[in-house]
Tab-separated table of C-alpha atoms and ligand atoms in Angstrom:
chain	number	residue	atom	x	y	z
A	1	MET	CA	-0.283	0.004	0.111
A	2	ASP	CA	1.060	3.474	-0.630
A	3	LYS	CA	1.447	4.880	2.708
A	4	SER	CA	2.403	8.911	0.766
A	5	SER	CA	-0.758	9.515	0.096
A	6	HIS	CA	-4.203	7.697	1.177
A	7	THR	CA	-7.410	8.325	2.852
A	8	TYR	CA	-8.440	6.741	6.534
A	9	ASP	CA	-11.374	6.700	8.293
A	10	VAL	CA	-9.076	7.713	11.205
A	11	VAL	CA	-5.749	9.111	11.526
A	12	ILE	CA	-3.976	9.102	15.047
A	13	ILE	CA	-1.224	11.452	15.146
A	14	GLY	CA	1.498	10.196	18.212
A	15	GLY	CA	2.486	6.164	18.284
A	16	GLY	CA	2.713	6.403	22.178
A	17	ILE	CA	0.607	4.477	24.411
A	18	ALA	CA	-2.174	6.590	23.977
A	19	GLY	CA	-1.718	6.308	20.515
A	20	CYS	CA	-1.738	2.570	20.087
A	21	ALA	CA	-4.498	2.035	22.996
A	22	THR	CA	-7.023	4.056	20.866
A	23	ALA	CA	-6.372	2.291	17.656
A	24	ILE	CA	-6.912	-0.948	19.494
A	25	ALA	CA	-9.870	0.294	20.840
A	26	LEU	CA	-11.174	1.615	17.688
A	27	GLN	CA	-10.058	-1.783	15.751
A	28	LYS	CA	-12.191	-3.909	18.229
A	29	LEU	CA	-15.315	-1.604	18.289
A	30	LYS	CA	-15.324	-2.011	14.292
A	31	PRO	CA	-12.850	-3.748	12.733
A	32	SER	CA	-13.891	-2.752	9.420
A	33	LEU	CA	-12.166	0.902	9.958
A	34	GLN	CA	-9.313	2.139	8.465
A	35	ILE	CA	-6.671	3.376	10.991
A	36	ALA	CA	-3.519	4.890	10.697
A	37	ILE	CA	-1.047	6.091	12.903
A	38	ILE	CA	1.790	8.786	12.332
A	39	GLU	CA	5.142	8.841	14.696
A	40	ARG	CA	7.252	10.934	14.148
A	41	ASN	CA	10.046	8.671	15.381
A	42	THR	CA	11.645	5.488	14.360
A	43	ILE	CA	10.533	2.013	16.459
A	44	HIS	CA	13.780	1.103	16.069
A	45	SER	CA	15.142	4.132	18.065
A	46	SER	CA	12.653	4.074	20.522
A	47	ALA	CA	13.087	0.517	21.368
A	48	THR	CA	16.407	1.192	22.488
A	49	VAL	CA	16.020	4.299	24.714
A	50	PHE	CA	15.333	4.496	28.507
A	51	ARG	CA	11.732	6.204	29.190
A	52	ILE	CA	10.864	7.623	32.357
A	53	GLY	CA	7.311	6.859	33.664
A	54	GLU	CA	7.099	3.149	34.386
A	55	THR	CA	4.415	2.596	37.172
A	56	LEU	CA	1.393	1.467	36.316
A	57	PRO	CA	-1.532	1.702	39.060
A	58	PRO	CA	-3.466	-1.863	39.769
A	59	GLN	CA	-6.725	-0.281	38.246
A	60	SER	CA	-4.746	-0.338	35.164
A	61	SER	CA	-5.413	-4.763	34.837
A	62	SER	CA	-8.825	-3.709	33.892
A	63	LEU	CA	-8.318	-1.337	31.361
A	64	LEU	CA	-5.786	-4.034	29.431
A	65	ASN	CA	-8.360	-6.853	29.472
A	66	THR	CA	-11.138	-4.057	27.931
A	67	LEU	CA	-8.394	-4.021	25.071
A	68	GLY	CA	-7.860	-7.289	24.681
A	69	LEU	CA	-3.902	-7.251	25.760
A	70	TRP	CA	-4.091	-9.083	29.265
A	71	ASP	CA	-3.171	-11.877	28.411
A	72	ASP	CA	0.310	-11.262	26.241
A	73	PHE	CA	0.534	-8.399	28.814
A	74	LEU	CA	1.484	-10.959	31.354
A	75	ASN	CA	3.425	-12.477	28.982
A	76	CYS	CA	6.135	-9.535	29.320
A	77	ASN	CA	7.387	-10.473	33.016
A	78	PHE	CA	7.034	-6.956	34.196
A	79	ILE	CA	7.532	-6.525	38.209
A	80	ARG	CA	4.764	-6.953	40.314
A	81	SER	CA	4.308	-3.758	42.273
A	82	TYR	CA	2.271	-4.089	45.914
A	83	GLY	CA	2.396	0.033	46.374
A	84	THR	CA	4.943	2.333	47.745
A	85	ALA	CA	6.887	3.444	50.397
A	86	ALA	CA	6.592	7.070	51.214
A	87	ALA	CA	8.320	9.818	53.994
A	88	TRP	CA	5.937	12.297	53.111
A	89	GLY	CA	4.792	14.751	56.005
A	90	SER	CA	7.162	13.264	57.662
A	91	ALA	CA	10.735	11.724	58.364
A	92	THR	CA	9.661	7.933	58.490
A	93	LEU	CA	9.145	6.014	55.976
A	94	ARG	CA	5.639	4.507	55.832
A	95	HIS	CA	4.064	1.734	53.472
A	96	ASN	CA	1.137	2.871	51.273
A	97	GLU	CA	-1.407	0.834	49.084
A	98	TYR	CA	-1.086	3.250	46.020
A	99	LEU	CA	-1.323	6.806	46.409
A	100	PHE	CA	-4.256	7.524	44.272
A	101	SER	CA	-5.737	4.030	44.080
A	102	THR	CA	-7.898	1.078	45.234
A	103	ALA	CA	-6.508	-2.164	46.716
A	104	GLY	CA	-4.614	-4.763	44.639
A	105	TYR	CA	-0.712	-4.818	42.862
A	106	GLY	CA	0.388	-2.900	39.985
A	107	TRP	CA	2.945	-3.281	38.255
A	108	HIS	CA	6.882	-1.504	37.257
A	109	LEU	CA	7.466	-1.644	33.568
A	110	ASP	CA	10.643	-1.468	31.578
A	111	ARG	CA	9.018	1.680	29.731
A	112	ALA	CA	10.765	1.055	26.411
A	113	THR	CA	9.213	-2.536	26.614
A	114	PHE	CA	5.993	-1.506	27.129
A	115	ASP	CA	5.734	1.078	23.925
A	116	GLN	CA	7.146	-1.517	21.715
A	117	PHE	CA	4.641	-4.146	23.459
A	118	MET	CA	1.685	-1.479	22.311
A	119	TYR	CA	3.340	-0.694	18.989
A	120	LEU	CA	3.630	-4.599	18.131
A	121	GLN	CA	-0.052	-4.484	19.581
A	122	ALA	CA	-1.626	-2.474	17.322
A	123	THR	CA	0.367	-3.634	14.140
A	124	ARG	CA	-0.779	-7.104	14.951
A	125	ARG	CA	-4.459	-5.992	14.480
A	126	GLY	CA	-3.747	-4.434	11.119
A	127	ILE	CA	-3.401	-1.217	11.632
A	128	THR	CA	-0.999	0.842	9.743
A	129	PHE	CA	2.110	2.242	11.292
A	130	ILE	CA	3.693	5.423	9.552
A	131	GLU	CA	6.942	6.194	11.119
A	132	ASP	CA	9.350	9.054	10.870
A	133	THR	CA	6.407	11.609	9.918
A	134	THR	CA	5.004	14.526	11.892
A	135	ILE	CA	2.474	16.426	10.849
A	136	LEU	CA	3.306	19.871	9.500
A	137	ASN	CA	-0.143	21.555	8.948
A	138	SER	CA	-3.692	20.414	8.281
A	139	ASN	CA	-7.082	21.913	6.730
A	140	TYR	CA	-10.908	20.725	7.010
A	141	THR	CA	-12.356	20.964	3.404
A	142	ASN	CA	-15.020	18.708	2.167
A	143	ASP	CA	-15.737	17.094	5.487
A	144	GLN	CA	-12.121	15.625	5.794
A	145	TRP	CA	-9.205	16.186	7.246
A	146	HIS	CA	-6.163	16.723	4.676
A	147	LEU	CA	-3.077	16.526	6.991
A	148	HIS	CA	0.080	17.781	5.028
A	149	CYS	CA	2.960	15.392	6.763
A	150	ASN	CA	7.306	15.912	6.464
A	151	ARG	CA	8.233	13.767	3.562
A	152	GLU	CA	6.025	14.977	1.126
A	153	ARG	CA	3.401	12.528	2.744
A	154	LYS	CA	-0.148	13.944	2.778
A	155	LEU	CA	-3.140	11.782	4.424
A	156	THR	CA	-6.824	12.361	4.229
A	157	ALA	CA	-9.232	11.677	7.755
A	158	ARG	CA	-12.438	11.524	8.108
A	159	PHE	CA	-11.204	12.198	12.271
A	160	VAL	CA	-8.257	12.969	13.699
A	161	VAL	CA	-7.096	11.904	16.983
A	162	ASP	CA	-4.293	14.113	18.794
A	163	ALA	CA	-1.980	11.759	20.888
A	164	THR	CA	1.225	13.407	20.558
A	165	GLY	CA	1.723	13.731	24.668
A	166	LYS	CA	2.027	17.050	26.331
A	167	LYS	CA	2.924	19.129	22.997
A	168	ALA	CA	-0.418	18.592	21.975
A	169	VAL	CA	0.056	19.148	18.640
A	170	PHE	CA	-2.476	18.555	15.977
A	171	ALA	CA	-4.814	20.655	19.040
A	172	SER	CA	-2.153	23.552	19.192
A	173	GLN	CA	-2.209	23.838	15.348
A	174	GLN	CA	-6.175	24.205	16.047
A	175	HIS	CA	-5.500	26.884	18.219
A	176	ILE	CA	-6.353	25.372	21.569
A	177	GLN	CA	-4.626	26.417	24.368
A	178	LYS	CA	-2.972	24.437	26.278
A	179	ILE	CA	-3.268	25.560	30.256
A	180	LYS	CA	-0.253	24.617	32.281
A	181	ASP	CA	-0.907	24.291	36.185
A	182	ASP	CA	2.186	24.389	37.539
A	183	HIS	CA	6.359	24.004	36.270
A	184	LEU	CA	6.803	21.115	37.823
A	185	VAL	CA	9.965	19.129	36.264
A	186	GLY	CA	11.507	15.758	36.722
A	187	ILE	CA	15.469	14.937	37.000
A	188	HIS	CA	16.118	11.391	36.279
A	189	ARG	CA	18.776	9.305	35.744
A	190	PHE	CA	18.923	5.090	35.720
A	191	PHE	CA	21.603	3.162	37.328
A	192	ARG	CA	22.066	-0.365	37.059
A	193	ILE	CA	21.660	-2.939	40.826
A	194	ASN	CA	23.530	-5.420	41.331
A	195	THR	CA	20.730	-7.577	42.703
A	196	ALA	CA	17.008	-7.524	41.852
A	197	THR	CA	16.743	-5.253	44.859
A	198	THR	CA	18.485	-2.956	46.553
A	199	PRO	CA	19.697	-2.106	50.777
A	200	LEU	CA	15.962	-0.511	50.972
A	201	GLY	CA	14.119	-3.419	49.209
A	202	LYS	CA	12.327	-3.650	46.222
A	203	GLY	CA	9.454	-0.900	44.567
A	204	THR	CA	9.327	2.615	44.576
A	205	CYS	CA	10.032	5.120	47.558
A	206	VAL	CA	9.396	8.530	47.895
A	207	GLU	CA	10.509	10.942	50.001
A	208	THR	CA	10.630	14.987	50.369
A	209	ASP	CA	12.990	17.313	50.920
A	210	ILE	CA	12.590	21.387	51.227
A	211	HIS	CA	12.832	21.660	46.789
A	212	GLY	CA	10.854	19.006	46.000
A	213	TRP	CA	10.256	15.412	46.177
A	214	TRP	CA	12.322	12.270	45.237
A	215	TYR	CA	10.986	8.898	44.364
A	216	SER	CA	12.987	5.606	42.835
A	217	ALA	CA	11.537	2.498	41.693
A	218	THR	CA	13.322	-1.300	40.755
A	219	LEU	CA	12.776	-2.098	37.455
A	220	PRO	CA	12.871	-4.971	35.033
A	221	ASN	CA	16.549	-6.006	33.977
A	222	GLN	CA	18.132	-4.996	37.609
A	223	THR	CA	17.486	-1.484	37.083
A	224	LEU	CA	16.779	1.708	38.888
A	225	VAL	CA	15.441	4.819	38.161
A	226	VAL	CA	15.835	7.618	40.300
A	227	SER	CA	14.290	10.835	39.970
A	228	TYR	CA	13.865	14.589	41.877
A	229	MET	CA	10.937	16.453	40.979
A	230	THR	CA	10.562	20.431	41.734
A	231	ASP	CA	9.597	23.334	39.924
A	232	ALA	CA	11.683	24.728	36.625
A	233	ASP	CA	12.882	27.844	38.077
A	234	ILE	CA	14.280	25.486	41.505
A	235	ALA	CA	16.223	23.196	38.897
A	236	ASN	CA	17.754	25.740	37.004
A	237	ARG	CA	18.781	27.880	40.170
A	238	PHE	CA	20.497	24.990	41.994
A	239	LEU	CA	22.118	23.479	38.986
A	240	TYR	CA	20.337	19.968	39.408
A	241	LYS	CA	20.657	19.030	36.038
A	242	LYS	CA	24.477	18.910	36.177
A	243	SER	CA	25.724	15.689	37.974
A	244	ILE	CA	27.629	17.197	40.548
A	245	PHE	CA	24.684	18.945	41.919
A	246	PHE	CA	22.103	16.222	41.404
A	247	ASN	CA	24.570	13.606	43.123
A	248	THR	CA	24.651	16.286	46.042
A	249	ALA	CA	21.455	16.060	46.180
A	250	LEU	CA	20.996	12.891	46.424
A	251	GLU	CA	23.494	11.721	48.804
A	252	ASN	CA	21.430	14.221	51.029
A	253	THR	CA	18.191	12.073	51.105
A	254	LYS	CA	18.054	9.702	53.818
A	255	TYR	CA	16.686	7.012	52.138
A	256	THR	CA	17.077	6.867	48.638
A	257	SER	CA	20.767	7.758	48.824
A	258	GLN	CA	20.893	4.032	50.311
A	259	ARG	CA	19.231	2.264	47.364
A	260	ILE	CA	22.263	3.609	45.034
A	261	SER	CA	24.929	2.503	47.346
A	262	ASN	CA	26.063	-0.508	45.131
A	263	ALA	CA	24.578	0.881	42.136
A	264	SER	CA	26.023	2.257	39.162
A	265	PRO	CA	24.679	5.470	36.195
A	266	LEU	CA	23.229	3.835	32.979
A	267	THR	CA	22.360	7.063	31.754
A	268	PRO	CA	23.041	10.465	32.351
A	269	ILE	CA	20.916	12.885	33.466
A	270	LYS	CA	18.056	14.145	32.295
A	271	LEU	CA	15.248	16.923	32.682
A	272	VAL	CA	11.897	16.383	31.489
A	273	ALA	CA	8.746	18.063	32.052
A	274	ALA	CA	6.354	16.993	34.378
A	275	HIS	CA	3.572	19.544	34.871
A	276	THR	CA	-0.193	19.782	35.340
A	277	GLN	CA	-1.698	20.865	32.044
A	278	ARG	CA	-4.902	20.673	30.330
A	279	LEU	CA	-6.561	21.894	26.996
A	280	SER	CA	-8.846	24.509	26.637
A	281	SER	CA	-10.864	22.041	24.848
A	282	CYS	CA	-10.073	18.511	24.165
A	283	ILE	CA	-12.813	18.224	21.549
A	284	GLY	CA	-13.452	19.681	18.113
A	285	LYS	CA	-14.443	19.920	14.755
A	286	ASN	CA	-14.177	15.916	13.725
A	287	TRP	CA	-10.896	15.527	16.195
A	288	LEU	CA	-10.237	14.575	19.763
A	289	ALA	CA	-7.742	14.481	21.821
A	290	VAL	CA	-6.220	11.672	24.330
A	291	GLY	CA	-3.676	10.748	26.796
A	292	ASP	CA	-1.217	13.105	27.903
A	293	ALA	CA	-1.999	15.673	24.919
A	294	LEU	CA	-5.455	15.605	26.653
A	295	SER	CA	-4.100	16.626	29.998
A	296	SER	CA	-1.074	15.705	31.790
A	297	TYR	CA	-0.703	15.030	35.536
A	298	ASP	CA	1.706	15.112	38.224
A	299	PRO	CA	3.934	12.008	38.480
A	300	ILE	CA	2.942	11.868	41.990
A	301	SER	CA	-0.165	9.933	40.972
A	302	SER	CA	1.399	7.570	39.096
A	303	LEU	CA	-1.749	7.394	37.136
A	304	GLY	CA	-0.076	8.848	33.339
A	305	ILE	CA	-0.143	5.534	31.442
A	306	TYR	CA	-3.968	4.722	33.202
A	307	LYS	CA	-5.323	8.049	31.810
A	308	ALA	CA	-4.009	7.191	28.273
A	309	LEU	CA	-5.387	3.587	28.175
A	310	HIS	CA	-8.986	4.839	30.010
A	311	SER	CA	-8.959	8.036	28.068
A	312	SER	CA	-8.300	5.926	24.476
A	313	ILE	CA	-11.089	3.198	25.176
A	314	TYR	CA	-13.359	6.462	25.779
A	315	ALA	CA	-12.312	8.201	23.243
A	316	SER	CA	-12.980	5.300	21.016
A	317	TYR	CA	-16.746	4.678	22.078
A	318	ALA	CA	-17.010	8.726	21.153
A	319	ILE	CA	-15.617	8.495	17.660
A	320	ILE	CA	-17.881	5.216	17.039
A	321	ASP	CA	-20.976	7.228	18.066
A	322	HIS	CA	-19.282	10.326	15.863
A	323	PHE	CA	-19.405	7.658	12.995
A	324	LYS	CA	-23.107	7.031	13.565
A	325	GLY	CA	-24.451	10.557	13.495
A	326	ASP	CA	-24.454	11.595	17.106
A	327	SER	CA	-22.854	14.108	18.486
A	328	ILE	CA	-23.434	13.173	22.158
A	329	GLY	CA	-20.054	11.129	22.499
A	330	LEU	CA	-18.082	13.743	21.869
A	331	GLN	CA	-19.695	16.108	24.106
A	332	LYS	CA	-19.610	13.304	26.859
A	333	TYR	CA	-16.107	12.325	26.019
A	334	LYS	CA	-15.342	16.296	26.802
A	335	GLN	CA	-17.608	16.118	30.436
A	336	LEU	CA	-15.965	13.138	31.520
A	337	HIS	CA	-12.755	13.984	31.275
A	338	GLN	CA	-13.759	17.197	33.003
A	339	LEU	CA	-14.961	15.593	35.855
A	340	LEU	CA	-11.819	13.440	36.212
A	341	PHE	CA	-9.616	16.223	35.805
A	342	ASP	CA	-11.156	17.974	38.441
A	343	ASN	CA	-11.090	15.196	40.774
A	344	TYR	CA	-7.429	14.557	40.201
A	345	LEU	CA	-6.490	17.962	40.925
A	346	GLN	CA	-8.582	17.763	44.579
A	347	LYS	CA	-6.944	14.397	45.329
A	348	ARG	CA	-3.569	16.275	44.274
A	349	HIS	CA	-3.920	19.114	46.403
A	350	ALA	CA	-4.663	16.930	49.529
A	351	TYR	CA	-1.725	14.916	49.430
A	352	TYR	CA	0.886	17.977	48.936
A	353	LYS	CA	-1.187	19.780	51.961
A	354	GLU	CA	0.083	16.611	54.086
A	355	GLU	CA	4.102	17.597	53.875
A	356	GLN	CA	3.978	20.854	56.021
A	357	ARG	CA	7.722	20.750	56.980
A	358	PHE	CA	8.518	22.967	54.357
A	359	VAL	CA	5.742	25.537	53.807
A	360	GLU	CA	7.538	28.293	53.782
A	361	ALA	CA	9.663	27.159	50.756
A	362	PRO	CA	8.468	28.041	47.346
A	363	PHE	CA	7.762	24.499	45.704
A	364	TRP	CA	5.776	23.663	49.016
A	365	LYS	CA	4.464	27.052	49.422
A	366	ARG	CA	2.852	27.211	45.845
A	367	ARG	CA	1.045	24.027	46.430
A	368	GLN	CA	-0.969	25.108	49.630
A	369	PHE	CA	-3.432	26.753	47.694
A	370	ASP	CA	-5.943	25.358	45.754
A	371	GLN	CA	-6.320	25.872	42.067
A	372	THR	CA	-8.864	28.810	42.499
A	373	THR	CA	-5.970	30.891	44.000
A	374	ILE	CA	-2.843	29.509	43.813
A	375	SER	CA	-2.457	31.274	39.962
A	376	ASN	CA	-2.263	34.723	42.347
A	377	HIS	CA	0.215	33.269	43.945
A	378	LYS	CA	3.070	31.948	41.208
A	379	LYS	CA	4.682	35.134	40.547
A	380	THR	CA	5.435	36.253	44.133
A	381	LEU	CA	6.135	33.325	44.910
A	382	ILE	CA	9.092	33.323	41.958
A	383	HIS	CA	10.314	36.515	42.770
A	384	GLU	CA	11.213	34.820	46.349
A	385	LEU	CA	13.936	32.693	45.536
B	401	LIG	C1	9.037	11.944	35.257
B	401	LIG	C2	8.057	11.604	34.936
B	401	LIG	C3	7.411	10.263	36.070
B	401	LIG	C4	5.995	9.402	35.545
B	401	LIG	N1	5.935	8.397	36.133
B	401	LIG	C5	4.909	7.574	35.621
B	401	LIG	C6	4.505	6.465	36.297
B	401	LIG	O1	5.473	6.112	37.120
B	401	LIG	N2	3.583	5.713	36.015
B	401	LIG	C7	2.793	6.691	35.017
B	401	LIG	O2	1.794	6.072	34.678
B	401	LIG	N3	3.257	7.740	34.484
B	401	LIG	C8	4.068	8.288	34.605
B	401	LIG	N4	4.029	9.505	33.808
B	401	LIG	C9	3.931	9.833	32.578
B	401	LIG	C10	3.333	8.937	31.438
B	401	LIG	O3	4.753	8.681	31.571
B	401	LIG	C11	2.618	9.955	30.460
B	401	LIG	O4	1.476	9.991	31.368
B	401	LIG	C12	2.445	8.830	29.303
B	401	LIG	O5	4.006	8.618	29.215
B	401	LIG	C13	1.447	9.493	28.310
B	401	LIG	O6	1.336	8.472	27.102
B	401	LIG	P1	1.160	9.132	25.472
B	401	LIG	O7	1.280	8.493	24.743
B	401	LIG	O8	-0.586	10.018	25.955
B	401	LIG	O9	2.040	10.105	25.551
B	401	LIG	P2	3.925	10.062	25.302
B	401	LIG	O10	4.427	8.736	25.925
B	401	LIG	O11	4.348	11.558	25.214
B	401	LIG	O12	4.050	9.325	23.538
B	401	LIG	C14	3.453	10.880	22.647
B	401	LIG	C15	3.680	10.092	21.488
B	401	LIG	O13	3.693	10.769	20.184
B	401	LIG	C16	5.058	11.398	19.262
B	401	LIG	N5	4.937	12.561	18.737
B	401	LIG	C17	4.604	13.650	19.263
B	401	LIG	N6	4.858	14.572	18.686
B	401	LIG	C18	4.370	14.199	17.314
B	401	LIG	C19	4.224	15.006	16.009
B	401	LIG	N7	4.100	16.286	15.822
B	401	LIG	N8	4.407	14.030	15.334
B	401	LIG	C20	4.090	12.480	15.287
B	401	LIG	N9	4.315	12.253	16.452
B	401	LIG	C21	4.264	12.889	17.207
B	401	LIG	C22	5.918	10.935	20.638
B	401	LIG	O14	7.021	10.248	19.669
B	401	LIG	C23	5.895	9.680	21.186
B	401	LIG	O15	5.523	8.266	20.578
B	401	LIG	C24	5.054	10.285	34.316
B	401	LIG	C25	5.880	11.291	33.417
B	401	LIG	C26	7.317	11.772	33.961
B	401	LIG	C27	7.419	12.984	32.915
């Protein structure tokens, strides 16, 4: 099939978890749909990188089941996870069930393997995957989207899904506003550990300090990820991206430092955006957004992948309704997302309020206010640094 110019029922932009899950969900509901995913990277290059975002909460299993992926997921041999140990609000490490979840066990993934798994599941179901391709611009005429891509590719679609992650590329091209709620960043490094465990055991460990919080998680293949979550201005001020400053801050931690005592770095230190964000509208004329493009959550929730799967399933219902001429589906999708996002904001606020030891420090002070007042305080606090 010539992929350079083709008409599809649905074109999904972004071949991450949300993009693949949306394609799988749509194909399951209506196998006759012509679906393509365009992805800016090559699959080969993605398979070998270390990617942050690796803890899957217990409630994800029912979504993997709904998508028809559960048995194959179990064959990936990811590590079971039974909760989080957290020194949050006090210097004592306490063992919790998942912070935002009901009971049960979750998973620690090798993220590159999981992304590759989603890609393979999508292509196995006959979904066209067009890699090394990105959208340049688009226009809507004659009831169709005309997508102009690099490499002189032109695609036509009855419906477009934006699954491009935090960048929300397609929505941005439609002049939809990305509403940022904070400036959280994650400065992280992967380590090789000598055994499957660490002096502090397996699983996730979270601890706070004056400028933010640390998390570390044991992953498959004797790997440990360590990430410091702080605000972008604080990270810049304390030069946390440089190894010497990151390592010093890490050495000063009470618990996380114990986990790397016999570990050797596998990757350089990397900074990624981790802010909370939503779109001013997540639906439009024959398009919608899923996953992080729809909204992105603070990593303290461990809900990013769950939300990518959840939004993809509900997006597939809305798109099928839309093809049947029922526009209510898209509106319901928007309302559901708004409800879930508000619920997330409330839980996040309550959780940050549990840490009262550093409330005079900007990172924590910024998180003591609820969302209606927080934006008024932000500018002042940045100058207090
Ligand atoms: C520090 C940190 C820690 C986290 N920890 C966790 C955790 O423990 N558990 C959890 O569940 N979540 C976690 N997350 C969140 C999780 O990683 C994301 O929610 C998840 O990756 C979202 O998946 P997605 O498919 O929506 O977006 P992405 O994974 O960002 O995928 C987007 C895809 O779109 C492609 N793309 C982008 N632009 C274009 C374009 N113009 N054209 C074509 N393709 C494009 C990209 O290459 C990518 O493949 C964490 C995030 C951070 C920052």
